[in-house]
Amino acid sequence: MKSIKGPGIFLAQFMGDEAPFNSLDTIADYMAGKGYKGIQLPAWDGRIIDLKKAAESKTYCDELKGKLGDKGLEITELSTHLQGQLVASHPTYNMMYDAFAPKEVHGNEQARREWAIEQCKLAAIASKNLGLTSHVGFTGALAWPFLYPWPQRPAGLIESAFKELAARWKPILDVYDENGVDYCYELHPGEDVFDGTTFEMFLDALDGHSRANINYDPSHFVLQALDYVQFIDFYHERIKAFHVKDAEFNPTGKQGVYSGYAGWADRAGRFRSLGDGQVDFKSIFSKLSQYDYDGWAVLEWECCIKDSDQGASEGAPFIEDHLIQVVTRAFDDFAATGANEEVNKKVLGI
């Protein structure tokens, strides 16, 4: 068996306009001071990484890695969550999705999509230049507005959506394959691929593309009332990244999974800081270790109650306490009798 690496942390939720959250140097120092050993970089934030330059210059990547290495940090993965969202977007959300892209493509869905696809491809090359083998992001969504079948969906609507989704992603995944990088989709409500069933539909439409993999995040499964531990049994071969995020689901007589349009603090299902929710991380870390997951355990902090500084401070030791140094020998080796075929036959009475 192999050991999970960590603790890591996703920087996206911590970026801001004030120090130390407004530059890579200062936020890296901040996270290193909290005890993190790895950082996941949002590839849409120019203060963190120049994605185009990273795809074009191995020297730039080596310098970036060296600068972080001097702080005791490694890059866990790059993230194109925002760009991936724009690879497939339903017109309902066009105005809101413009915020994820540069102004020159606002109001032009095709131009915005072409920009997003190019960004995702650049991230594949940049990942290779950085020595990374996994990348994280979203699939985007064409069918999400039709999740609940009322009124009844036109026959074949979902099949058409997944066929188109796969057609958009296959050329991108081919670039990831050329660069030896796995694209790990975060299965997330709001995306067409949000659970095991939809991942299988996507994978089927992609003819089982080897680079279509999973960024495992149990918090989104808690909010769907899905068995997030058994999920690992089903899909462990495709889990190549891991977001450590907590959540809780407390349905009442007034609301359940859909939570009545309530704000995050008032929802039946809500994200929490590590240790404050209901996720059974001991079982998760054990199960992932059992299946030889040797990637990073990366905190994605989102909490509707606790301050981000406290969440970050508590996150590193929480992950550290859950990391398993896997066994190198069987616990009962002391009682081993050795292999002897003649003895075995006598023991069996044959």
mmCIF file of C-alpha atoms in Angstrom:
data_model
loop_
_atom_site.group_PDB
_atom_site.id
_atom_site.type_symbol
_atom_site.label_atom_id
_atom_site.label_comp_id
_atom_site.label_asym_id
_atom_site.label_seq_id
_atom_site.Cartn_x
_atom_site.Cartn_y
_atom_site.Cartn_z
ATOM 1 C CA MET A 1 0.000 0.000 0.000
ATOM 2 C CA LYS A 2 0.954 3.630 -0.490
ATOM 3 C CA SER A 3 0.698 6.694 1.763
ATOM 4 C CA ILE A 4 -1.347 9.834 1.156
ATOM 5 C CA LYS A 5 0.566 13.120 0.942
ATOM 6 C CA GLY A 6 -0.391 16.188 2.954
ATOM 7 C CA PRO A 7 -1.516 18.394 4.374
ATOM 8 C CA GLY A 8 -2.299 20.542 1.347
ATOM 9 C CA ILE A 9 -4.659 23.473 0.882
ATOM 10 C CA PHE A 10 -6.542 25.041 -2.049
ATOM 11 C CA LEU A 11 -5.740 28.745 -2.212
ATOM 12 C CA ALA A 12 -8.819 29.934 -4.120
ATOM 13 C CA GLN A 13 -11.082 30.589 -1.128
ATOM 14 C CA PHE A 14 -8.370 32.575 0.652
ATOM 15 C CA MET A 15 -7.382 35.025 -2.076
ATOM 16 C CA GLY A 16 -8.251 38.661 -1.417
ATOM 17 C CA ASP A 17 -7.234 42.262 -1.944
ATOM 18 C CA GLU A 18 -5.238 42.640 1.246
ATOM 19 C CA ALA A 19 -1.987 41.064 2.433
ATOM 20 C CA PRO A 20 -1.157 38.281 2.953
ATOM 21 C CA PHE A 21 -3.874 37.059 0.596
ATOM 22 C CA ASN A 22 -3.068 39.173 -2.469
ATOM 23 C CA SER A 23 0.145 37.560 -3.742
ATOM 24 C CA LEU A 24 1.657 34.109 -4.055
ATOM 25 C CA ASP A 25 4.689 34.986 -1.943
ATOM 26 C CA THR A 26 2.722 36.207 1.036
ATOM 27 C CA ILE A 27 -0.078 33.645 0.972
ATOM 28 C CA ALA A 28 2.514 30.880 0.594
ATOM 29 C CA ASP A 29 4.291 32.138 3.715
ATOM 30 C CA TYR A 30 0.941 32.282 5.506
ATOM 31 C CA MET A 31 0.053 28.695 4.599
ATOM 32 C CA ALA A 32 3.508 27.361 5.362
ATOM 33 C CA GLY A 33 3.210 29.008 8.764
ATOM 34 C CA LYS A 34 -0.050 27.138 9.323
ATOM 35 C CA GLY A 35 1.713 23.820 8.730
ATOM 36 C CA TYR A 36 0.750 23.060 5.135
ATOM 37 C CA LYS A 37 3.196 21.234 2.894
ATOM 38 C CA GLY A 38 1.332 21.600 -0.391
ATOM 39 C CA ILE A 39 -0.730 24.286 -2.104
ATOM 40 C CA GLN A 40 -3.244 23.885 -4.912
ATOM 41 C CA LEU A 41 -3.092 26.839 -7.293
ATOM 42 C CA PRO A 42 -6.136 28.502 -8.909
ATOM 43 C CA ALA A 43 -4.954 28.866 -12.506
ATOM 44 C CA TRP A 44 -7.335 31.764 -13.220
ATOM 45 C CA ASP A 45 -5.647 34.118 -10.735
ATOM 46 C CA GLY A 46 -2.712 35.989 -12.268
ATOM 47 C CA ARG A 47 -1.405 36.873 -8.829
ATOM 48 C CA ILE A 48 -0.788 33.184 -8.264
ATOM 49 C CA ILE A 49 0.425 31.918 -11.631
ATOM 50 C CA ASP A 50 0.825 33.159 -15.186
ATOM 51 C CA LEU A 51 -0.776 30.164 -16.872
ATOM 52 C CA LYS A 52 0.306 31.018 -20.413
ATOM 53 C CA LYS A 53 3.882 31.578 -19.315
ATOM 54 C CA ALA A 54 3.855 28.337 -17.326
ATOM 55 C CA ALA A 55 2.782 26.486 -20.482
ATOM 56 C CA GLU A 56 5.483 28.134 -22.557
ATOM 57 C CA SER A 57 8.436 28.220 -20.173
ATOM 58 C CA LYS A 58 9.898 25.328 -18.219
ATOM 59 C CA THR A 59 12.306 27.841 -16.689
ATOM 60 C CA TYR A 60 9.413 29.858 -15.272
ATOM 61 C CA CYS A 61 7.955 26.674 -13.793
ATOM 62 C CA ASP A 62 11.270 25.609 -12.300
ATOM 63 C CA GLU A 63 11.684 29.030 -10.697
ATOM 64 C CA LEU A 64 8.134 28.899 -9.326
ATOM 65 C CA LYS A 65 8.704 25.461 -7.836
ATOM 66 C CA GLY A 66 12.047 26.549 -6.415
ATOM 67 C CA LYS A 67 10.577 29.635 -4.776
ATOM 68 C CA LEU A 68 7.883 27.569 -3.111
ATOM 69 C CA GLY A 69 10.360 24.837 -2.221
ATOM 70 C CA ASP A 70 12.397 27.368 -0.275
ATOM 71 C CA LYS A 71 9.276 27.910 1.833
ATOM 72 C CA GLY A 72 8.846 24.167 2.380
ATOM 73 C CA LEU A 73 5.924 23.918 -0.036
ATOM 74 C CA GLU A 74 5.055 21.849 -3.099
ATOM 75 C CA ILE A 75 2.401 22.459 -5.743
ATOM 76 C CA THR A 76 -0.230 19.743 -5.398
ATOM 77 C CA GLU A 77 -2.244 20.488 -8.554
ATOM 78 C CA LEU A 78 -3.378 23.368 -10.714
ATOM 79 C CA SER A 79 -7.094 24.135 -10.774
ATOM 80 C CA THR A 80 -9.244 25.265 -13.710
ATOM 81 C CA HIS A 81 -12.593 25.061 -11.934
ATOM 82 C CA LEU A 82 -13.800 28.371 -13.352
ATOM 83 C CA GLN A 83 -12.499 27.737 -16.864
ATOM 84 C CA GLY A 84 -13.854 24.184 -16.851
ATOM 85 C CA GLN A 85 -17.276 25.524 -15.897
ATOM 86 C CA LEU A 86 -17.276 27.579 -19.093
ATOM 87 C CA VAL A 87 -16.482 24.665 -21.404
ATOM 88 C CA ALA A 88 -20.184 23.816 -21.193
ATOM 89 C CA SER A 89 -22.644 26.415 -19.937
ATOM 90 C CA HIS A 90 -26.400 26.619 -20.314
ATOM 91 C CA PRO A 91 -27.637 30.029 -21.604
ATOM 92 C CA THR A 92 -29.633 30.497 -18.393
ATOM 93 C CA TYR A 93 -26.398 31.297 -16.581
ATOM 94 C CA ASN A 94 -24.602 33.297 -19.270
ATOM 95 C CA MET A 95 -24.736 36.635 -17.496
ATOM 96 C CA MET A 96 -23.409 35.175 -14.227
ATOM 97 C CA TYR A 97 -20.724 33.081 -15.929
ATOM 98 C CA ASP A 98 -19.265 36.149 -17.631
ATOM 99 C CA ALA A 99 -17.705 36.972 -14.264
ATOM 100 C CA PHE A 100 -15.447 33.906 -14.667
ATOM 101 C CA ALA A 101 -13.841 35.191 -17.883
ATOM 102 C CA PRO A 102 -11.989 38.270 -19.152
ATOM 103 C CA LYS A 103 -14.049 41.262 -20.226
ATOM 104 C CA GLU A 104 -13.192 40.880 -23.908
ATOM 105 C CA VAL A 105 -15.334 37.724 -24.153
ATOM 106 C CA HIS A 106 -18.278 38.895 -22.032
ATOM 107 C CA GLY A 107 -21.613 38.588 -23.782
ATOM 108 C CA ASN A 108 -20.177 36.187 -26.366
ATOM 109 C CA GLU A 109 -20.684 32.589 -25.247
ATOM 110 C CA GLN A 110 -18.740 31.050 -28.125
ATOM 111 C CA ALA A 111 -15.723 33.302 -27.604
ATOM 112 C CA ARG A 112 -15.895 32.690 -23.871
ATOM 113 C CA ARG A 113 -16.008 28.940 -24.426
ATOM 114 C CA GLU A 114 -13.060 29.033 -26.815
ATOM 115 C CA TRP A 115 -11.089 31.008 -24.221
ATOM 116 C CA ALA A 116 -11.974 28.461 -21.538
ATOM 117 C CA ILE A 117 -10.993 25.492 -23.700
ATOM 118 C CA GLU A 118 -7.643 27.073 -24.489
ATOM 119 C CA GLN A 119 -7.097 27.780 -20.796
ATOM 120 C CA CYS A 120 -7.734 24.140 -19.909
ATOM 121 C CA LYS A 121 -5.311 22.993 -22.593
ATOM 122 C CA LEU A 122 -2.639 25.418 -21.400
ATOM 123 C CA ALA A 123 -3.085 24.017 -17.894
ATOM 124 C CA ALA A 124 -2.245 20.534 -19.178
ATOM 125 C CA ILE A 125 1.076 21.718 -20.583
ATOM 126 C CA ALA A 126 1.779 23.879 -17.532
ATOM 127 C CA SER A 127 1.117 20.894 -15.275
ATOM 128 C CA LYS A 128 3.640 18.826 -17.195
ATOM 129 C CA ASN A 129 6.202 21.641 -16.962
ATOM 130 C CA LEU A 130 5.627 21.744 -13.209
ATOM 131 C CA GLY A 131 6.094 17.992 -12.890
ATOM 132 C CA LEU A 132 2.452 17.408 -11.933
ATOM 133 C CA THR A 133 0.395 14.385 -12.953
ATOM 134 C CA SER A 134 -3.065 15.457 -11.715
ATOM 135 C CA HIS A 135 -5.214 18.500 -12.342
ATOM 136 C CA VAL A 136 -8.597 19.524 -10.871
ATOM 137 C CA GLY A 137 -11.667 21.266 -12.256
ATOM 138 C CA PHE A 138 -15.332 21.107 -13.264
ATOM 139 C CA THR A 139 -17.145 19.656 -16.282
ATOM 140 C CA GLY A 140 -19.561 22.511 -16.798
ATOM 141 C CA ALA A 141 -23.261 21.903 -17.359
ATOM 142 C CA LEU A 142 -25.746 21.780 -20.213
ATOM 143 C CA ALA A 143 -28.411 19.596 -18.580
ATOM 144 C CA TRP A 144 -28.357 20.889 -14.998
ATOM 145 C CA PRO A 145 -31.455 23.135 -15.375
ATOM 146 C CA PHE A 146 -33.385 19.958 -16.255
ATOM 147 C CA LEU A 147 -32.260 17.947 -13.222
ATOM 148 C CA TYR A 148 -35.744 17.371 -11.817
ATOM 149 C CA PRO A 149 -38.007 15.884 -14.509
ATOM 150 C CA TRP A 150 -40.961 18.246 -14.273
ATOM 151 C CA PRO A 151 -42.240 19.089 -16.737
ATOM 152 C CA GLN A 152 -41.186 15.847 -18.367
ATOM 153 C CA ARG A 153 -37.961 16.185 -20.293
ATOM 154 C CA PRO A 154 -38.072 15.628 -24.057
ATOM 155 C CA ALA A 155 -36.972 12.096 -24.873
ATOM 156 C CA GLY A 156 -33.212 11.890 -25.422
ATOM 157 C CA LEU A 157 -32.455 15.305 -23.887
ATOM 158 C CA ILE A 158 -29.960 14.008 -21.309
ATOM 159 C CA GLU A 159 -28.299 11.691 -23.812
ATOM 160 C CA SER A 160 -27.832 14.621 -26.198
ATOM 161 C CA ALA A 161 -26.397 16.756 -23.407
ATOM 162 C CA PHE A 162 -23.808 14.157 -22.416
ATOM 163 C CA LYS A 163 -22.902 13.488 -26.037
ATOM 164 C CA GLU A 164 -22.198 17.193 -26.500
ATOM 165 C CA LEU A 165 -20.387 17.442 -23.147
ATOM 166 C CA ALA A 166 -18.080 14.598 -24.139
ATOM 167 C CA ALA A 167 -17.501 16.089 -27.600
ATOM 168 C CA ARG A 168 -16.289 19.317 -25.993
ATOM 169 C CA TRP A 169 -14.072 17.599 -23.453
ATOM 170 C CA LYS A 170 -12.468 14.846 -25.527
ATOM 171 C CA PRO A 171 -10.054 17.156 -27.420
ATOM 172 C CA ILE A 172 -9.070 18.719 -24.093
ATOM 173 C CA LEU A 173 -8.534 15.330 -22.466
ATOM 174 C CA ASP A 174 -6.412 14.281 -25.447
ATOM 175 C CA VAL A 175 -4.062 17.175 -24.652
ATOM 176 C CA TYR A 176 -3.913 16.011 -21.039
ATOM 177 C CA ASP A 177 -3.068 12.527 -22.282
ATOM 178 C CA GLU A 178 -0.290 13.901 -24.488
ATOM 179 C CA ASN A 179 1.191 15.580 -21.420
ATOM 180 C CA GLY A 180 0.763 12.672 -18.993
ATOM 181 C CA VAL A 181 -1.750 14.475 -16.766
ATOM 182 C CA ASP A 182 -5.108 13.321 -15.369
ATOM 183 C CA TYR A 183 -8.014 15.776 -15.406
ATOM 184 C CA CYS A 184 -9.813 15.170 -12.120
ATOM 185 C CA TYR A 185 -13.400 16.385 -12.186
ATOM 186 C CA GLU A 186 -14.924 17.542 -8.931
ATOM 187 C CA LEU A 187 -18.348 15.909 -8.862
ATOM 188 C CA HIS A 188 -20.440 18.859 -7.782
ATOM 189 C CA PRO A 189 -24.090 19.969 -7.935
ATOM 190 C CA GLY A 190 -24.348 22.605 -10.643
ATOM 191 C CA GLU A 191 -22.260 20.426 -12.970
ATOM 192 C CA ASP A 192 -23.700 17.814 -15.284
ATOM 193 C CA VAL A 193 -21.346 15.338 -13.599
ATOM 194 C CA PHE A 194 -22.269 15.445 -9.912
ATOM 195 C CA ASP A 195 -22.415 11.826 -8.675
ATOM 196 C CA GLY A 196 -21.357 8.303 -9.620
ATOM 197 C CA THR A 197 -24.178 7.698 -12.078
ATOM 198 C CA THR A 198 -23.520 10.895 -14.032
ATOM 199 C CA PHE A 199 -19.766 10.228 -13.981
ATOM 200 C CA GLU A 200 -20.438 6.852 -15.586
ATOM 201 C CA MET A 201 -22.663 8.497 -18.206
ATOM 202 C CA PHE A 202 -19.899 10.983 -18.991
ATOM 203 C CA LEU A 203 -17.256 8.255 -19.098
ATOM 204 C CA ASP A 204 -19.394 6.153 -21.450
ATOM 205 C CA ALA A 205 -19.825 9.136 -23.776
ATOM 206 C CA LEU A 206 -16.027 9.570 -23.712
ATOM 207 C CA ASP A 207 -15.481 5.882 -24.558
ATOM 208 C CA GLY A 208 -13.773 5.430 -21.195
ATOM 209 C CA HIS A 209 -11.074 8.078 -21.775
ATOM 210 C CA SER A 210 -8.196 7.230 -19.420
ATOM 211 C CA ARG A 211 -7.591 10.863 -18.440
ATOM 212 C CA ALA A 212 -11.163 11.496 -17.244
ATOM 213 C CA ASN A 213 -10.811 11.022 -13.509
ATOM 214 C CA ILE A 214 -12.202 12.220 -10.180
ATOM 215 C CA ASN A 215 -11.338 14.852 -7.614
ATOM 216 C CA TYR A 216 -12.980 13.131 -4.638
ATOM 217 C CA ASP A 217 -14.835 15.567 -2.354
ATOM 218 C CA PRO A 218 -17.142 13.916 0.212
ATOM 219 C CA SER A 219 -18.846 17.166 1.212
ATOM 220 C CA HIS A 220 -20.876 17.296 -2.002
ATOM 221 C CA PHE A 221 -21.996 13.722 -1.448
ATOM 222 C CA VAL A 222 -23.136 14.385 2.128
ATOM 223 C CA LEU A 223 -25.402 17.128 0.794
ATOM 224 C CA GLN A 224 -26.878 14.624 -1.693
ATOM 225 C CA ALA A 225 -27.341 11.903 0.974
ATOM 226 C CA LEU A 226 -24.998 9.672 -1.051
ATOM 227 C CA ASP A 227 -22.842 6.938 0.523
ATOM 228 C CA TYR A 228 -19.509 8.693 0.129
ATOM 229 C CA VAL A 229 -17.449 5.821 1.612
ATOM 230 C CA GLN A 230 -18.890 3.159 -0.690
ATOM 231 C CA PHE A 231 -18.285 5.583 -3.563
ATOM 232 C CA ILE A 232 -14.559 4.921 -3.065
ATOM 233 C CA ASP A 233 -15.140 1.176 -3.483
ATOM 234 C CA PHE A 234 -16.856 1.830 -6.806
ATOM 235 C CA TYR A 235 -14.531 4.453 -8.273
ATOM 236 C CA HIS A 236 -11.154 4.213 -6.532
ATOM 237 C CA GLU A 237 -9.360 3.475 -9.799
ATOM 238 C CA ARG A 238 -10.457 6.887 -11.100
ATOM 239 C CA ILE A 239 -9.813 8.904 -7.918
ATOM 240 C CA LYS A 240 -6.611 10.842 -8.606
ATOM 241 C CA ALA A 241 -7.168 13.924 -6.393
ATOM 242 C CA PHE A 242 -8.803 14.553 -3.010
ATOM 243 C CA HIS A 243 -10.465 17.646 -1.547
ATOM 244 C CA VAL A 244 -10.758 17.346 2.214
ATOM 245 C CA LYS A 245 -13.951 19.279 2.937
ATOM 246 C CA ASP A 246 -16.494 18.770 5.685
ATOM 247 C CA ALA A 247 -20.272 19.180 5.546
ATOM 248 C CA GLU A 248 -23.431 18.382 7.449
ATOM 249 C CA PHE A 249 -26.942 17.433 6.417
ATOM 250 C CA ASN A 250 -29.696 18.074 8.965
ATOM 251 C CA PRO A 251 -33.092 17.684 7.276
ATOM 252 C CA THR A 252 -36.120 19.000 9.110
ATOM 253 C CA GLY A 253 -39.884 18.986 8.649
ATOM 254 C CA LYS A 254 -39.429 22.156 6.600
ATOM 255 C CA GLN A 255 -36.499 21.438 4.281
ATOM 256 C CA GLY A 256 -34.267 18.694 2.919
ATOM 257 C CA VAL A 257 -31.744 18.365 0.080
ATOM 258 C CA TYR A 258 -33.030 21.418 -1.817
ATOM 259 C CA SER A 259 -33.095 23.575 1.335
ATOM 260 C CA GLY A 260 -35.839 25.975 0.310
ATOM 261 C CA TYR A 261 -33.582 28.605 -1.331
ATOM 262 C CA ALA A 262 -32.124 29.377 2.100
ATOM 263 C CA GLY A 263 -28.728 31.033 2.551
ATOM 264 C CA TRP A 264 -25.849 28.760 3.513
ATOM 265 C CA ALA A 265 -26.149 29.239 7.265
ATOM 266 C CA ASP A 266 -29.837 28.270 7.195
ATOM 267 C CA ARG A 267 -29.680 25.302 4.857
ATOM 268 C CA ALA A 268 -30.324 21.703 5.904
ATOM 269 C CA GLY A 269 -27.125 20.875 4.031
ATOM 270 C CA ARG A 270 -24.160 23.177 4.572
ATOM 271 C CA PHE A 271 -20.371 23.172 4.334
ATOM 272 C CA ARG A 272 -18.343 23.248 7.534
ATOM 273 C CA SER A 273 -14.725 23.547 8.625
ATOM 274 C CA LEU A 274 -12.873 20.298 9.152
ATOM 275 C CA GLY A 275 -14.124 18.433 12.209
ATOM 276 C CA ASP A 276 -17.272 20.532 12.567
ATOM 277 C CA GLY A 277 -19.398 18.517 10.144
ATOM 278 C CA GLN A 278 -20.500 14.915 9.755
ATOM 279 C CA VAL A 279 -17.968 13.481 7.312
ATOM 280 C CA ASP A 280 -16.302 10.288 8.560
ATOM 281 C CA PHE A 281 -12.756 11.151 7.558
ATOM 282 C CA LYS A 282 -11.217 8.206 9.420
ATOM 283 C CA SER A 283 -13.075 5.820 7.145
ATOM 284 C CA ILE A 284 -12.213 7.881 4.072
ATOM 285 C CA PHE A 285 -8.473 8.032 4.768
ATOM 286 C CA SER A 286 -8.455 4.317 5.583
ATOM 287 C CA LYS A 287 -10.372 3.417 2.430
ATOM 288 C CA LEU A 288 -8.207 5.568 0.165
ATOM 289 C CA SER A 289 -5.046 4.110 1.731
ATOM 290 C CA GLN A 290 -6.428 0.590 1.266
ATOM 291 C CA TYR A 291 -6.745 1.305 -2.464
ATOM 292 C CA ASP A 292 -3.226 2.788 -2.778
ATOM 293 C CA TYR A 293 -4.218 6.428 -3.279
ATOM 294 C CA ASP A 294 -0.902 8.256 -2.998
ATOM 295 C CA GLY A 295 -1.936 11.746 -4.094
ATOM 296 C CA TRP A 296 -2.447 14.812 -1.938
ATOM 297 C CA ALA A 297 -5.065 15.431 0.733
ATOM 298 C CA VAL A 298 -5.981 19.070 0.028
ATOM 299 C CA LEU A 299 -8.174 21.153 2.311
ATOM 300 C CA GLU A 300 -10.851 23.078 0.469
ATOM 301 C CA TRP A 301 -12.055 25.425 3.184
ATOM 302 C CA GLU A 302 -15.670 26.507 2.965
ATOM 303 C CA CYS A 303 -17.663 27.164 6.112
ATOM 304 C CA CYS A 304 -20.782 29.222 6.708
ATOM 305 C CA ILE A 305 -19.935 29.820 10.384
ATOM 306 C CA LYS A 306 -16.217 29.713 11.177
ATOM 307 C CA ASP A 307 -13.666 32.345 10.126
ATOM 308 C CA SER A 308 -11.237 31.308 7.380
ATOM 309 C CA ASP A 309 -8.134 31.961 9.517
ATOM 310 C CA GLN A 310 -9.386 29.594 12.199
ATOM 311 C CA GLY A 311 -10.431 27.093 9.542
ATOM 312 C CA ALA A 312 -6.970 27.166 7.973
ATOM 313 C CA SER A 313 -5.256 26.935 11.364
ATOM 314 C CA GLU A 314 -7.270 23.879 12.352
ATOM 315 C CA GLY A 315 -7.129 22.242 8.945
ATOM 316 C CA ALA A 316 -3.452 21.331 8.734
ATOM 317 C CA PRO A 317 -3.268 19.432 12.036
ATOM 318 C CA PHE A 318 -6.631 17.794 11.275
ATOM 319 C CA ILE A 319 -5.318 16.364 8.013
ATOM 320 C CA GLU A 320 -1.984 15.483 9.613
ATOM 321 C CA ASP A 321 -3.779 13.489 12.301
ATOM 322 C CA HIS A 322 -5.686 11.518 9.653
ATOM 323 C CA LEU A 323 -2.731 10.641 7.420
ATOM 324 C CA ILE A 324 -1.907 6.955 7.590
ATOM 325 C CA GLN A 325 1.626 5.636 7.310
ATOM 326 C CA VAL A 326 0.688 2.364 5.662
ATOM 327 C CA VAL A 327 1.986 -0.975 6.894
ATOM 328 C CA THR A 328 5.227 -2.415 5.553
ATOM 329 C CA ARG A 329 4.699 -5.839 7.107
ATOM 330 C CA ALA A 330 1.798 -7.909 8.429
ATOM 331 C CA PHE A 331 0.975 -7.372 12.105
ATOM 332 C CA ASP A 332 1.133 -11.114 12.801
ATOM 333 C CA ASP A 333 4.475 -11.760 11.091
ATOM 334 C CA PHE A 334 5.910 -12.690 14.486
ATOM 335 C CA ALA A 335 3.819 -15.882 14.364
ATOM 336 C CA ALA A 336 4.677 -16.854 10.804
ATOM 337 C CA THR A 337 5.702 -20.473 10.306
ATOM 338 C CA GLY A 338 7.173 -20.192 6.828
ATOM 339 C CA ALA A 339 6.080 -21.917 3.632
ATOM 340 C CA ASN A 340 6.578 -25.681 3.480
ATOM 341 C CA GLU A 341 4.417 -27.742 1.136
ATOM 342 C CA GLU A 342 4.998 -31.004 3.004
ATOM 343 C CA VAL A 343 3.981 -29.379 6.314
ATOM 344 C CA ASN A 344 0.893 -27.882 4.650
ATOM 345 C CA LYS A 345 -0.168 -31.326 3.409
ATOM 346 C CA LYS A 346 0.198 -32.807 6.860
ATOM 347 C CA VAL A 347 -1.765 -29.948 8.426
ATOM 348 C CA LEU A 348 -4.555 -30.522 5.902
ATOM 349 C CA GLY A 349 -4.433 -34.274 6.395
ATOM 350 C CA ILE A 350 -3.696 -34.998 2.750
#
